[in-house]
mmCIF file of C-alpha atoms in Angstrom:
data_model
loop_
_atom_site.group_PDB
_atom_site.id
_atom_site.type_symbol
_atom_site.label_atom_id
_atom_site.label_comp_id
_atom_site.label_asym_id
_atom_site.label_seq_id
_atom_site.Cartn_x
_atom_site.Cartn_y
_atom_site.Cartn_z
ATOM 1 C CA UNK A 62 81.925 112.321 112.323
ATOM 2 C CA UNK A 63 81.108 112.677 116.010
ATOM 3 C CA UNK A 64 79.329 115.867 116.954
ATOM 4 C CA UNK A 65 82.195 116.836 119.285
ATOM 5 C CA UNK A 66 84.676 116.583 116.429
ATOM 6 C CA UNK A 67 82.479 118.733 114.179
ATOM 7 C CA UNK A 68 82.614 121.538 116.761
ATOM 8 C CA UNK A 69 86.409 121.581 116.657
ATOM 9 C CA UNK A 70 88.463 124.049 114.694
ATOM 10 C CA UNK A 71 89.818 122.684 111.409
ATOM 11 C CA UNK A 72 93.296 123.155 112.927
ATOM 12 C CA UNK A 73 92.489 121.136 116.070
ATOM 13 C CA UNK A 74 94.106 117.819 116.788
ATOM 14 C CA UNK A 75 91.905 114.719 116.537
ATOM 15 C CA UNK A 76 91.823 111.562 118.628
ATOM 16 C CA UNK A 77 92.110 108.165 116.998
ATOM 17 C CA UNK A 78 88.391 107.547 117.559
ATOM 18 C CA UNK A 79 87.482 110.798 115.785
ATOM 19 C CA UNK A 80 89.768 110.025 112.838
ATOM 20 C CA UNK A 81 88.552 106.429 112.614
ATOM 21 C CA UNK A 82 84.951 107.606 112.531
ATOM 22 C CA UNK A 83 85.729 110.337 109.974
ATOM 23 C CA UNK A 84 87.492 107.844 107.659
ATOM 24 C CA UNK A 85 85.035 105.019 108.346
ATOM 25 C CA UNK A 86 87.783 102.572 109.285
ATOM 26 C CA UNK A 87 88.372 100.753 112.589
ATOM 27 C CA UNK A 88 90.948 102.216 114.968
ATOM 28 C CA UNK A 89 93.158 99.136 114.665
ATOM 29 C CA UNK A 90 93.486 99.825 110.925
ATOM 30 C CA UNK A 91 94.898 103.287 111.677
ATOM 31 C CA UNK A 92 97.381 101.753 114.122
ATOM 32 C CA UNK A 93 98.291 99.133 111.503
ATOM 33 C CA UNK A 94 98.801 101.821 108.834
ATOM 34 C CA UNK A 95 101.244 103.559 111.200
ATOM 35 C CA UNK A 96 103.388 100.400 111.003
ATOM 36 C CA UNK A 97 103.335 100.392 107.189
ATOM 37 C CA UNK A 98 103.582 104.132 106.485
ATOM 38 C CA UNK A 99 106.284 105.848 108.568
ATOM 39 C CA UNK A 100 104.973 109.208 107.344
ATOM 40 C CA UNK A 101 102.000 108.835 109.719
ATOM 41 C CA UNK A 102 103.286 110.267 112.970
ATOM 42 C CA UNK A 103 100.538 111.205 115.408
ATOM 43 C CA UNK A 104 101.597 112.879 118.624
ATOM 44 C CA UNK A 105 101.497 110.406 121.488
ATOM 45 C CA UNK A 106 100.725 111.637 124.970
ATOM 46 C CA UNK A 107 100.622 109.895 128.326
ATOM 47 C CA UNK A 108 99.417 106.331 128.094
ATOM 48 C CA UNK A 109 100.146 106.260 124.363
ATOM 49 C CA UNK A 110 97.030 108.252 123.449
ATOM 50 C CA UNK A 111 97.291 109.405 119.829
ATOM 51 C CA UNK A 112 96.528 112.898 118.582
ATOM 52 C CA UNK A 113 96.428 113.452 114.832
ATOM 53 C CA UNK A 114 97.305 116.825 113.324
ATOM 54 C CA UNK A 115 95.241 118.092 110.355
ATOM 55 C CA UNK A 116 98.097 117.083 107.995
ATOM 56 C CA UNK A 117 98.058 113.577 109.495
ATOM 57 C CA UNK A 118 94.324 113.357 108.807
ATOM 58 C CA UNK A 119 94.790 114.530 105.201
ATOM 59 C CA UNK A 120 97.528 111.940 104.705
ATOM 60 C CA UNK A 121 95.297 109.205 106.154
ATOM 61 C CA UNK A 122 92.427 110.306 103.895
ATOM 62 C CA UNK A 123 94.761 110.099 100.890
ATOM 63 C CA UNK A 124 96.028 106.661 101.907
ATOM 64 C CA UNK A 125 92.477 105.448 102.469
ATOM 65 C CA UNK A 126 91.429 106.750 99.055
ATOM 66 C CA UNK A 127 94.322 104.976 97.338
ATOM 67 C CA UNK A 128 93.726 101.685 99.175
ATOM 68 C CA UNK A 129 89.935 101.503 99.203
ATOM 69 C CA UNK A 130 88.886 103.901 96.468
ATOM 70 C CA UNK A 131 91.522 103.177 93.833
ATOM 71 C CA UNK A 132 92.422 99.587 94.730
ATOM 72 C CA UNK A 133 96.131 100.103 95.332
ATOM 73 C CA UNK A 134 98.029 97.687 97.536
ATOM 74 C CA UNK A 135 99.984 98.862 100.556
ATOM 75 C CA UNK A 136 103.150 98.357 98.507
ATOM 76 C CA UNK A 137 101.638 100.491 95.717
ATOM 77 C CA UNK A 138 100.785 103.311 98.140
ATOM 78 C CA UNK A 139 104.295 103.119 99.602
ATOM 79 C CA UNK A 140 105.663 103.528 96.080
ATOM 80 C CA UNK A 141 103.420 106.554 95.439
ATOM 81 C CA UNK A 142 104.600 108.138 98.694
ATOM 82 C CA UNK A 143 108.213 107.522 97.658
ATOM 83 C CA UNK A 144 107.882 108.682 94.050
ATOM 84 C CA UNK A 145 105.264 111.449 94.316
ATOM 85 C CA UNK A 146 105.852 112.517 97.904
ATOM 86 C CA UNK A 147 103.738 113.051 100.979
ATOM 87 C CA UNK A 148 102.373 116.373 99.668
ATOM 88 C CA UNK A 149 100.759 114.579 96.727
ATOM 89 C CA UNK A 150 98.966 112.137 99.049
ATOM 90 C CA UNK A 151 97.985 115.035 101.360
ATOM 91 C CA UNK A 152 96.427 116.750 98.322
ATOM 92 C CA UNK A 153 94.560 113.529 97.453
ATOM 93 C CA UNK A 154 93.197 113.497 100.993
ATOM 94 C CA UNK A 155 92.009 117.104 100.675
ATOM 95 C CA UNK A 156 90.465 116.403 97.266
ATOM 96 C CA UNK A 157 92.862 118.829 95.561
ATOM 97 C CA UNK A 158 94.569 116.151 93.462
ATOM 98 C CA UNK A 159 93.464 113.054 91.599
ATOM 99 C CA UNK A 160 95.117 109.758 90.831
ATOM 100 C CA UNK A 161 94.838 110.569 87.132
ATOM 101 C CA UNK A 162 97.742 112.976 87.712
ATOM 102 C CA UNK A 163 99.894 109.892 88.252
ATOM 103 C CA UNK A 164 99.076 108.639 84.767
ATOM 104 C CA UNK A 165 98.704 111.605 82.441
ATOM 105 C CA UNK A 166 98.741 109.351 79.377
ATOM 106 C CA UNK A 167 95.355 107.980 80.429
ATOM 107 C CA UNK A 168 96.601 104.625 81.708
ATOM 108 C CA UNK A 169 94.736 103.658 84.864
ATOM 109 C CA UNK A 170 97.749 102.128 86.646
ATOM 110 C CA UNK A 171 101.265 101.267 85.543
ATOM 111 C CA UNK A 172 101.861 97.664 84.446
ATOM 112 C CA UNK A 173 103.855 96.779 87.560
ATOM 113 C CA UNK A 174 101.097 98.175 89.790
ATOM 114 C CA UNK A 175 98.456 96.295 87.795
ATOM 115 C CA UNK A 176 100.367 93.087 88.463
ATOM 116 C CA UNK A 177 100.441 93.798 92.187
ATOM 117 C CA UNK A 178 96.680 94.471 92.125
ATOM 118 C CA UNK A 179 96.180 90.927 90.882
ATOM 119 C CA UNK A 180 97.926 89.623 93.984
ATOM 120 C CA UNK A 181 96.337 89.436 97.412
ATOM 121 C CA UNK A 182 97.173 92.392 99.678
ATOM 122 C CA UNK A 183 100.343 91.775 101.697
ATOM 123 C CA UNK A 184 101.401 89.012 99.275
ATOM 124 C CA UNK A 185 105.017 89.937 99.856
ATOM 125 C CA UNK A 186 104.527 89.679 103.628
ATOM 126 C CA UNK A 187 102.647 86.360 103.798
ATOM 127 C CA UNK A 188 104.452 83.049 103.697
ATOM 128 C CA UNK A 189 103.056 80.219 101.641
ATOM 129 C CA UNK A 190 101.180 80.095 98.368
ATOM 130 C CA UNK A 191 99.014 83.067 97.517
ATOM 131 C CA UNK A 192 95.509 82.678 96.189
ATOM 132 C CA UNK A 193 94.268 85.166 93.586
ATOM 133 C CA UNK A 194 91.984 87.949 94.778
ATOM 134 C CA UNK A 195 88.302 87.138 94.385
ATOM 135 C CA UNK A 196 87.015 89.947 92.159
ATOM 136 C CA UNK A 197 83.464 88.561 92.184
ATOM 137 C CA UNK A 198 82.898 89.472 95.856
ATOM 138 C CA UNK A 199 80.930 92.634 96.676
ATOM 139 C CA UNK A 200 83.010 95.664 97.671
ATOM 140 C CA UNK A 201 81.678 95.540 101.230
ATOM 141 C CA UNK A 202 82.770 91.897 101.594
ATOM 142 C CA UNK A 203 86.233 92.779 100.285
ATOM 143 C CA UNK A 204 86.456 95.684 102.761
ATOM 144 C CA UNK A 205 85.441 93.372 105.624
ATOM 145 C CA UNK A 206 88.015 90.790 104.580
ATOM 146 C CA UNK A 207 90.681 93.494 104.285
ATOM 147 C CA UNK A 208 89.810 94.807 107.766
ATOM 148 C CA UNK A 209 90.037 91.260 109.170
ATOM 149 C CA UNK A 210 93.419 90.780 107.505
ATOM 150 C CA UNK A 211 94.622 94.129 108.856
ATOM 151 C CA UNK A 212 93.528 93.052 112.328
ATOM 152 C CA UNK A 213 95.375 89.731 112.014
ATOM 153 C CA UNK A 214 98.575 91.526 111.018
ATOM 154 C CA UNK A 215 98.156 93.906 113.962
ATOM 155 C CA UNK A 216 97.681 90.899 116.286
ATOM 156 C CA UNK A 217 100.826 89.319 114.844
ATOM 157 C CA UNK A 218 102.747 92.550 115.416
ATOM 158 C CA UNK A 219 101.548 92.778 119.039
ATOM 159 C CA UNK A 220 102.327 89.118 119.716
ATOM 160 C CA UNK A 221 105.780 89.472 118.182
ATOM 161 C CA UNK A 222 106.552 92.539 120.309
ATOM 162 C CA UNK A 223 105.314 90.734 123.442
ATOM 163 C CA UNK A 224 107.359 87.674 122.547
ATOM 164 C CA UNK A 225 110.450 89.841 121.998
ATOM 165 C CA UNK A 226 109.857 91.671 125.282
ATOM 166 C CA UNK A 227 109.522 88.319 127.065
ATOM 167 C CA UNK A 228 112.735 87.012 125.512
ATOM 168 C CA UNK A 229 114.542 90.210 126.523
ATOM 169 C CA UNK A 230 113.397 89.901 130.146
ATOM 170 C CA UNK A 231 114.432 86.241 130.271
ATOM 171 C CA UNK A 232 117.945 87.048 129.068
ATOM 172 C CA UNK A 233 118.415 89.780 131.687
#
């Protein structure tokens, strides 16, 4: 974490660059996650600058842990948020809870989640045939590929919003 962020009170708000550095993810990934997880609601000030509350940071830490640490898909994390609630994911982010609490019988992941882990991330959002996930790639390569895919989806979202804005101005 940046030295300036370390000097802040634990209750202080964080900028997107501080949170991105703390979580070791690019800023565009945090912006992308905001589109997939409506529970992430940073305060936005003039110019759209984001400020994350401590609860936002805990939620992001929990989401990151589920995605990168446990191998859940975005759809799987959305299901956990729906079924277990935001407080559970906050607790994961603070290290007060573990994923094993989801599966007290010792099963690593439910069968339907295991099936979705065998699919590429965003399978339900991508048109065309899906290729199976390459499990023989190193974790770092998979993280890089995931970050690239996240960036492509963010680019698509931006282009779509620009296209829609252009169509709206043409019709006026």
